[in-house]
Amino acid sequence: MESKPSPTPTIAQTPSTPPQLPTETKGVESNPKRHEKCLKSLDRSLNGSPHLQYMIKSMGDVGCHINPESFFHCKPCNEESGAYFDPSSGIVVCENYTLSQKRINSNIIHEMIHAYDYCRANADFNDCVHHACTEIRAATLSGDCHYSRELVRGIATPVVGHFPECVKRRALVSIMLNPSCSNPSKAEKAVEKAWDTCYHDREPFKHAPKKKKKKKKKKNHSKKTQLKQKTTKT
């Protein structure tokens, strides 16, 4: 009887191996003003982002209860990175890069997806397929690939179909920073192998969070009507 090929492993089936950290903070001095500004931004994220609050709750649901005061940190980084996840200490927001609050929120959510995947299965970030899986999920669920973000990056993409292309591109860039997956061909194969399973894995969300549309202010027609009536009477 012919044996069937083994299915693509999901992040929930990965072995326990410490991940390759994307950045270090050695040799970089902290600036008190930047550190204080980062802490305020982090506090706004923790108290003002429903997605982040839901992620923290979801971590507890899969057995990893976290204390925000000890899990989230502000530190200087010696690489241009908005944030990174360190399994030994939590999520670090890079304080020496000036970013908007929305961008900081998105970066933290991105790293929370990595933390969630590591929590529920001790994900092996040194396995290129497993690393590709969590990067695909992070790019999909964090808002990294909203059309407006692509325009800010200077990438002119078609409105239809831009999202999966962006997710693939950003996942590929991220895993190629991992020394174990720096070979372009190896990285591309890893993304392709993980794609079908991991792109559609939206846990802990039911679907990819959408960008909120700004509500249009309603014009006050009643005052204009009253003025017209007064003008007609006089």
PDB file of C-alpha atoms in Angstrom:
ATOM      1  CA  MET A   1       0.000   0.000   0.000  1.00  0.00           C
ATOM      2  CA  GLU A   2       1.352   3.390  -1.012  1.00  0.00           C
ATOM      3  CA  SER A   3       2.108   5.674   1.926  1.00  0.00           C
ATOM      4  CA  LYS A   4       0.549   9.124   1.945  1.00  0.00           C
ATOM      5  CA  PRO A   5       2.822  12.177   2.255  1.00  0.00           C
ATOM      6  CA  SER A   6       2.814  13.777   5.685  1.00  0.00           C
ATOM      7  CA  PRO A   7       0.740  16.978   5.912  1.00  0.00           C
ATOM      8  CA  THR A   8       2.329  20.379   6.319  1.00  0.00           C
ATOM      9  CA  PRO A   9       2.938  20.845  10.065  1.00  0.00           C
ATOM     10  CA  THR A  10       0.905  23.548  11.724  1.00  0.00           C
ATOM     11  CA  ILE A  11       2.328  25.812  14.377  1.00  0.00           C
ATOM     12  CA  ALA A  12       0.486  23.731  16.974  1.00  0.00           C
ATOM     13  CA  GLN A  13       2.605  20.709  16.080  1.00  0.00           C
ATOM     14  CA  THR A  14       6.006  22.340  16.354  1.00  0.00           C
ATOM     15  CA  PRO A  15       8.692  21.165  18.802  1.00  0.00           C
ATOM     16  CA  SER A  16      10.137  23.240  21.619  1.00  0.00           C
ATOM     17  CA  THR A  17      13.204  25.196  20.505  1.00  0.00           C
ATOM     18  CA  PRO A  18      14.247  28.744  21.480  1.00  0.00           C
ATOM     19  CA  PRO A  19      13.673  31.096  18.529  1.00  0.00           C
ATOM     20  CA  GLN A  20      16.288  33.129  16.721  1.00  0.00           C
ATOM     21  CA  LEU A  21      15.858  36.652  18.093  1.00  0.00           C
ATOM     22  CA  PRO A  22      15.526  39.300  15.377  1.00  0.00           C
ATOM     23  CA  THR A  23      17.389  41.988  17.288  1.00  0.00           C
ATOM     24  CA  GLU A  24      19.585  42.624  20.331  1.00  0.00           C
ATOM     25  CA  THR A  25      19.927  45.584  22.706  1.00  0.00           C
ATOM     26  CA  LYS A  26      23.570  45.142  23.684  1.00  0.00           C
ATOM     27  CA  GLY A  27      25.775  48.216  23.482  1.00  0.00           C
ATOM     28  CA  VAL A  28      22.912  50.654  22.889  1.00  0.00           C
ATOM     29  CA  GLU A  29      22.358  53.297  25.548  1.00  0.00           C
ATOM     30  CA  SER A  30      18.877  54.188  26.700  1.00  0.00           C
ATOM     31  CA  ASN A  31      17.683  57.777  26.385  1.00  0.00           C
ATOM     32  CA  PRO A  32      15.500  58.785  29.391  1.00  0.00           C
ATOM     33  CA  LYS A  33      13.137  60.955  27.301  1.00  0.00           C
ATOM     34  CA  ARG A  34      12.686  58.312  24.618  1.00  0.00           C
ATOM     35  CA  HIS A  35      12.217  55.634  27.256  1.00  0.00           C
ATOM     36  CA  GLU A  36       9.491  57.652  28.990  1.00  0.00           C
ATOM     37  CA  LYS A  37       7.790  58.373  25.637  1.00  0.00           C
ATOM     38  CA  CYS A  38       7.882  54.665  24.774  1.00  0.00           C
ATOM     39  CA  LEU A  39       6.348  53.710  28.130  1.00  0.00           C
ATOM     40  CA  LYS A  40       3.482  56.162  27.556  1.00  0.00           C
ATOM     41  CA  SER A  41       2.879  54.741  24.065  1.00  0.00           C
ATOM     42  CA  LEU A  42       2.938  51.221  25.457  1.00  0.00           C
ATOM     43  CA  ASP A  43       0.445  52.210  28.144  1.00  0.00           C
ATOM     44  CA  ARG A  44      -1.870  53.682  25.472  1.00  0.00           C
ATOM     45  CA  SER A  45      -1.648  50.415  23.538  1.00  0.00           C
ATOM     46  CA  LEU A  46      -2.443  48.279  26.569  1.00  0.00           C
ATOM     47  CA  ASN A  47      -5.396  50.430  27.601  1.00  0.00           C
ATOM     48  CA  GLY A  48      -6.698  51.544  24.214  1.00  0.00           C
ATOM     49  CA  SER A  49      -6.311  48.596  21.821  1.00  0.00           C
ATOM     50  CA  PRO A  50      -9.192  46.071  21.960  1.00  0.00           C
ATOM     51  CA  HIS A  51      -7.188  43.708  19.719  1.00  0.00           C
ATOM     52  CA  LEU A  52      -4.244  43.719  22.127  1.00  0.00           C
ATOM     53  CA  GLN A  53      -6.513  43.215  25.127  1.00  0.00           C
ATOM     54  CA  TYR A  54      -8.129  40.279  23.334  1.00  0.00           C
ATOM     55  CA  MET A  55      -4.703  38.779  22.556  1.00  0.00           C
ATOM     56  CA  ILE A  56      -3.677  39.003  26.217  1.00  0.00           C
ATOM     57  CA  LYS A  57      -6.908  37.222  27.217  1.00  0.00           C
ATOM     58  CA  SER A  58      -6.342  34.603  24.502  1.00  0.00           C
ATOM     59  CA  MET A  59      -2.850  33.879  25.827  1.00  0.00           C
ATOM     60  CA  GLY A  60      -4.450  32.992  29.146  1.00  0.00           C
ATOM     61  CA  ASP A  61      -7.039  30.815  27.392  1.00  0.00           C
ATOM     62  CA  VAL A  62      -4.253  28.597  25.994  1.00  0.00           C
ATOM     63  CA  GLY A  63      -2.452  28.377  29.325  1.00  0.00           C
ATOM     64  CA  CYS A  64      -0.030  31.309  29.226  1.00  0.00           C
ATOM     65  CA  HIS A  65      -1.286  33.915  31.669  1.00  0.00           C
ATOM     66  CA  ILE A  66       0.835  37.039  31.341  1.00  0.00           C
ATOM     67  CA  ASN A  67       1.338  40.046  33.559  1.00  0.00           C
ATOM     68  CA  PRO A  68       1.491  43.090  31.239  1.00  0.00           C
ATOM     69  CA  GLU A  69       3.766  44.952  33.674  1.00  0.00           C
ATOM     70  CA  SER A  70       6.469  42.292  33.377  1.00  0.00           C
ATOM     71  CA  PHE A  71       5.757  40.987  29.864  1.00  0.00           C
ATOM     72  CA  PHE A  72       6.004  44.257  27.885  1.00  0.00           C
ATOM     73  CA  HIS A  73       9.207  46.306  27.893  1.00  0.00           C
ATOM     74  CA  CYS A  74      10.716  49.414  26.316  1.00  0.00           C
ATOM     75  CA  LYS A  75      14.375  49.086  25.338  1.00  0.00           C
ATOM     76  CA  PRO A  76      16.756  50.579  22.766  1.00  0.00           C
ATOM     77  CA  CYS A  77      17.486  48.343  19.766  1.00  0.00           C
ATOM     78  CA  ASN A  78      20.584  48.242  17.588  1.00  0.00           C
ATOM     79  CA  GLU A  79      18.622  47.204  14.511  1.00  0.00           C
ATOM     80  CA  GLU A  80      15.785  49.059  12.806  1.00  0.00           C
ATOM     81  CA  SER A  81      12.947  47.094  14.325  1.00  0.00           C
ATOM     82  CA  GLY A  82       9.716  48.340  15.868  1.00  0.00           C
ATOM     83  CA  ALA A  83       9.438  45.485  18.337  1.00  0.00           C
ATOM     84  CA  TYR A  84      10.420  41.865  18.900  1.00  0.00           C
ATOM     85  CA  PHE A  85       9.406  38.831  20.918  1.00  0.00           C
ATOM     86  CA  ASP A  86      11.825  37.185  23.362  1.00  0.00           C
ATOM     87  CA  PRO A  87      10.409  33.976  24.921  1.00  0.00           C
ATOM     88  CA  SER A  88      12.578  34.447  27.999  1.00  0.00           C
ATOM     89  CA  SER A  89      11.204  37.877  28.890  1.00  0.00           C
ATOM     90  CA  GLY A  90       8.284  38.888  26.648  1.00  0.00           C
ATOM     91  CA  ILE A  91       7.774  41.609  24.060  1.00  0.00           C
ATOM     92  CA  VAL A  92      10.214  44.489  23.633  1.00  0.00           C
ATOM     93  CA  VAL A  93       9.140  47.750  22.011  1.00  0.00           C
ATOM     94  CA  CYS A  94      12.147  49.504  20.491  1.00  0.00           C
ATOM     95  CA  GLU A  95      12.249  52.922  22.095  1.00  0.00           C
ATOM     96  CA  ASN A  96      14.872  54.497  19.820  1.00  0.00           C
ATOM     97  CA  TYR A  97      12.613  54.585  16.737  1.00  0.00           C
ATOM     98  CA  THR A  98       9.879  57.210  16.411  1.00  0.00           C
ATOM     99  CA  LEU A  99       6.623  55.617  15.272  1.00  0.00           C
ATOM    100  CA  SER A 100       2.950  56.598  15.294  1.00  0.00           C
ATOM    101  CA  GLN A 101       0.655  55.093  17.926  1.00  0.00           C
ATOM    102  CA  LYS A 102      -1.143  53.052  15.260  1.00  0.00           C
ATOM    103  CA  ARG A 103       2.163  51.621  14.062  1.00  0.00           C
ATOM    104  CA  ILE A 104       3.200  50.756  17.620  1.00  0.00           C
ATOM    105  CA  ASN A 105      -0.143  48.995  18.188  1.00  0.00           C
ATOM    106  CA  SER A 106       0.325  47.013  14.980  1.00  0.00           C
ATOM    107  CA  ASN A 107       3.909  46.050  15.877  1.00  0.00           C
ATOM    108  CA  ILE A 108       2.844  44.806  19.305  1.00  0.00           C
ATOM    109  CA  ILE A 109      -0.019  42.761  17.843  1.00  0.00           C
ATOM    110  CA  HIS A 110       2.460  41.280  15.326  1.00  0.00           C
ATOM    111  CA  GLU A 111       4.743  40.149  18.146  1.00  0.00           C
ATOM    112  CA  MET A 112       1.786  38.936  20.210  1.00  0.00           C
ATOM    113  CA  ILE A 113       0.933  36.518  17.390  1.00  0.00           C
ATOM    114  CA  HIS A 114       4.470  35.098  17.694  1.00  0.00           C
ATOM    115  CA  ALA A 115       4.049  34.890  21.472  1.00  0.00           C
ATOM    116  CA  TYR A 116       0.675  33.185  21.066  1.00  0.00           C
ATOM    117  CA  ASP A 117       2.096  30.633  18.633  1.00  0.00           C
ATOM    118  CA  TYR A 118       5.075  29.992  20.888  1.00  0.00           C
ATOM    119  CA  CYS A 119       2.760  29.651  23.884  1.00  0.00           C
ATOM    120  CA  ARG A 120       0.363  27.138  22.406  1.00  0.00           C
ATOM    121  CA  ALA A 121       3.104  24.900  20.988  1.00  0.00           C
ATOM    122  CA  ASN A 122       6.635  26.100  21.852  1.00  0.00           C
ATOM    123  CA  ALA A 123       7.134  26.981  18.186  1.00  0.00           C
ATOM    124  CA  ASP A 124      10.511  26.162  16.649  1.00  0.00           C
ATOM    125  CA  PHE A 125      11.593  29.420  15.026  1.00  0.00           C
ATOM    126  CA  ASN A 126      14.759  27.771  13.726  1.00  0.00           C
ATOM    127  CA  ASP A 127      12.663  25.519  11.493  1.00  0.00           C
ATOM    128  CA  CYS A 128      12.027  27.616   8.381  1.00  0.00           C
ATOM    129  CA  VAL A 129       8.526  26.232   7.714  1.00  0.00           C
ATOM    130  CA  HIS A 130       7.428  26.843  11.286  1.00  0.00           C
ATOM    131  CA  HIS A 131       8.976  30.310  11.294  1.00  0.00           C
ATOM    132  CA  ALA A 132       7.259  31.061   7.967  1.00  0.00           C
ATOM    133  CA  CYS A 133       3.955  29.946   9.469  1.00  0.00           C
ATOM    134  CA  THR A 134       4.014  32.368  12.376  1.00  0.00           C
ATOM    135  CA  GLU A 135       5.271  35.220  10.151  1.00  0.00           C
ATOM    136  CA  ILE A 136       2.410  34.596   7.701  1.00  0.00           C
ATOM    137  CA  ARG A 137      -0.059  34.689  10.563  1.00  0.00           C
ATOM    138  CA  ALA A 138       1.502  37.793  12.103  1.00  0.00           C
ATOM    139  CA  ALA A 139       1.439  39.712   8.809  1.00  0.00           C
ATOM    140  CA  THR A 140      -2.169  38.643   8.227  1.00  0.00           C
ATOM    141  CA  LEU A 141      -3.544  39.450  11.672  1.00  0.00           C
ATOM    142  CA  SER A 142      -1.586  42.528  12.778  1.00  0.00           C
ATOM    143  CA  GLY A 143      -2.613  45.037  10.125  1.00  0.00           C
ATOM    144  CA  ASP A 144       0.820  44.970   8.468  1.00  0.00           C
ATOM    145  CA  CYS A 145      -0.784  44.620   5.060  1.00  0.00           C
ATOM    146  CA  HIS A 146      -3.569  47.165   5.161  1.00  0.00           C
ATOM    147  CA  TYR A 147      -3.607  48.996   1.833  1.00  0.00           C
ATOM    148  CA  SER A 148      -2.798  52.323   3.509  1.00  0.00           C
ATOM    149  CA  ARG A 149       0.345  50.817   5.075  1.00  0.00           C
ATOM    150  CA  GLU A 150       1.495  49.672   1.652  1.00  0.00           C
ATOM    151  CA  LEU A 151       1.056  53.182   0.265  1.00  0.00           C
ATOM    152  CA  VAL A 152       3.135  54.605   3.136  1.00  0.00           C
ATOM    153  CA  ARG A 153       5.876  52.118   2.223  1.00  0.00           C
ATOM    154  CA  GLY A 154       5.771  53.468  -1.322  1.00  0.00           C
ATOM    155  CA  ILE A 155       4.506  50.203  -2.759  1.00  0.00           C
ATOM    156  CA  ALA A 156       1.874  50.746  -5.430  1.00  0.00           C
ATOM    157  CA  THR A 157      -0.167  47.550  -5.469  1.00  0.00           C
ATOM    158  CA  PRO A 158      -3.566  46.828  -7.034  1.00  0.00           C
ATOM    159  CA  VAL A 159      -6.484  47.095  -4.624  1.00  0.00           C
ATOM    160  CA  VAL A 160      -7.713  43.615  -5.558  1.00  0.00           C
ATOM    161  CA  GLY A 161      -5.337  40.842  -4.527  1.00  0.00           C
ATOM    162  CA  HIS A 162      -2.765  43.030  -2.790  1.00  0.00           C
ATOM    163  CA  PHE A 163      -3.310  41.497   0.663  1.00  0.00           C
ATOM    164  CA  PRO A 164      -1.998  37.930   0.147  1.00  0.00           C
ATOM    165  CA  GLU A 165       0.877  39.243  -1.975  1.00  0.00           C
ATOM    166  CA  CYS A 166       1.872  41.609   0.824  1.00  0.00           C
ATOM    167  CA  VAL A 167       1.639  38.842   3.440  1.00  0.00           C
ATOM    168  CA  LYS A 168       3.897  36.559   1.371  1.00  0.00           C
ATOM    169  CA  ARG A 169       6.428  39.325   0.746  1.00  0.00           C
ATOM    170  CA  ARG A 170       6.639  40.399   4.381  1.00  0.00           C
ATOM    171  CA  ALA A 171       6.816  36.818   5.660  1.00  0.00           C
ATOM    172  CA  LEU A 172       9.654  36.119   3.245  1.00  0.00           C
ATOM    173  CA  VAL A 173      11.594  39.224   4.308  1.00  0.00           C
ATOM    174  CA  SER A 174      11.170  38.331   7.982  1.00  0.00           C
ATOM    175  CA  ILE A 175      12.307  34.707   7.800  1.00  0.00           C
ATOM    176  CA  MET A 176      15.325  35.617   5.652  1.00  0.00           C
ATOM    177  CA  LEU A 177      16.604  37.592   8.654  1.00  0.00           C
ATOM    178  CA  ASN A 178      16.835  34.262  10.452  1.00  0.00           C
ATOM    179  CA  PRO A 179      20.324  32.775   9.819  1.00  0.00           C
ATOM    180  CA  SER A 180      18.730  29.335   9.492  1.00  0.00           C
ATOM    181  CA  CYS A 181      16.526  30.556   6.623  1.00  0.00           C
ATOM    182  CA  SER A 182      18.644  33.252   4.940  1.00  0.00           C
ATOM    183  CA  ASN A 183      18.937  31.340   1.652  1.00  0.00           C
ATOM    184  CA  PRO A 184      16.301  32.924  -0.679  1.00  0.00           C
ATOM    185  CA  SER A 185      15.322  29.627  -2.309  1.00  0.00           C
ATOM    186  CA  LYS A 186      14.970  27.874   1.046  1.00  0.00           C
ATOM    187  CA  ALA A 187      12.939  30.764   2.452  1.00  0.00           C
ATOM    188  CA  GLU A 188      10.589  30.859  -0.554  1.00  0.00           C
ATOM    189  CA  LYS A 189       9.955  27.105  -0.331  1.00  0.00           C
ATOM    190  CA  ALA A 190       9.221  27.448   3.398  1.00  0.00           C
ATOM    191  CA  VAL A 191       6.651  30.196   2.796  1.00  0.00           C
ATOM    192  CA  GLU A 192       4.979  28.200   0.016  1.00  0.00           C
ATOM    193  CA  LYS A 193       4.862  25.034   2.143  1.00  0.00           C
ATOM    194  CA  ALA A 194       3.322  26.837   5.117  1.00  0.00           C
ATOM    195  CA  TRP A 195       1.007  29.062   3.106  1.00  0.00           C
ATOM    196  CA  ASP A 196      -2.262  27.120   2.706  1.00  0.00           C
ATOM    197  CA  THR A 197      -2.454  26.055   6.338  1.00  0.00           C
ATOM    198  CA  CYS A 198      -1.139  29.175   8.038  1.00  0.00           C
ATOM    199  CA  TYR A 199      -2.702  31.925   5.901  1.00  0.00           C
ATOM    200  CA  HIS A 200      -6.140  30.556   6.816  1.00  0.00           C
ATOM    201  CA  ASP A 201      -5.297  30.015  10.479  1.00  0.00           C
ATOM    202  CA  ARG A 202      -6.764  33.122  12.107  1.00  0.00           C
ATOM    203  CA  GLU A 203      -6.564  32.007  15.751  1.00  0.00           C
ATOM    204  CA  PRO A 204      -7.316  33.528  18.177  1.00  0.00           C
ATOM    205  CA  PHE A 205      -9.408  35.803  15.935  1.00  0.00           C
ATOM    206  CA  LYS A 206     -12.314  34.611  13.817  1.00  0.00           C
ATOM    207  CA  HIS A 207     -11.026  36.663  10.900  1.00  0.00           C
ATOM    208  CA  ALA A 208      -8.268  39.123  10.118  1.00  0.00           C
ATOM    209  CA  PRO A 209      -8.948  42.380  12.037  1.00  0.00           C
ATOM    210  CA  LYS A 210     -10.069  45.129   9.702  1.00  0.00           C
ATOM    211  CA  LYS A 211      -9.059  48.760   9.794  1.00  0.00           C
ATOM    212  CA  LYS A 212     -11.781  50.927  11.278  1.00  0.00           C
ATOM    213  CA  LYS A 213     -13.309  53.443   8.898  1.00  0.00           C
ATOM    214  CA  LYS A 214     -13.567  57.032  10.079  1.00  0.00           C
ATOM    215  CA  LYS A 215     -17.130  58.088  10.738  1.00  0.00           C
ATOM    216  CA  LYS A 216     -18.290  61.053   8.703  1.00  0.00           C
ATOM    217  CA  LYS A 217     -19.603  63.942  10.730  1.00  0.00           C
ATOM    218  CA  LYS A 218     -23.312  64.560  10.175  1.00  0.00           C
ATOM    219  CA  LYS A 219     -24.146  68.048   9.015  1.00  0.00           C
ATOM    220  CA  ASN A 220     -26.505  69.976  11.244  1.00  0.00           C
ATOM    221  CA  HIS A 221     -29.381  70.645   8.851  1.00  0.00           C
ATOM    222  CA  SER A 222     -31.787  71.749  11.597  1.00  0.00           C
ATOM    223  CA  LYS A 223     -29.945  75.042  12.251  1.00  0.00           C
ATOM    224  CA  LYS A 224     -29.852  75.849   8.528  1.00  0.00           C
ATOM    225  CA  THR A 225     -33.595  75.165   8.282  1.00  0.00           C
ATOM    226  CA  GLN A 226     -34.306  77.472  11.240  1.00  0.00           C
ATOM    227  CA  LEU A 227     -32.264  80.275   9.657  1.00  0.00           C
ATOM    228  CA  LYS A 228     -34.155  79.909   6.366  1.00  0.00           C
ATOM    229  CA  GLN A 229     -37.487  80.068   8.198  1.00  0.00           C
ATOM    230  CA  LYS A 230     -36.460  83.246  10.054  1.00  0.00           C
ATOM    231  CA  THR A 231     -35.293  84.845   6.812  1.00  0.00           C
ATOM    232  CA  THR A 232     -38.614  84.001   5.097  1.00  0.00           C
ATOM    233  CA  LYS A 233     -40.693  85.502   7.953  1.00  0.00           C
ATOM    234  CA  THR A 234     -38.767  88.769   7.949  1.00  0.00           C
TER     235      THR A 234
END
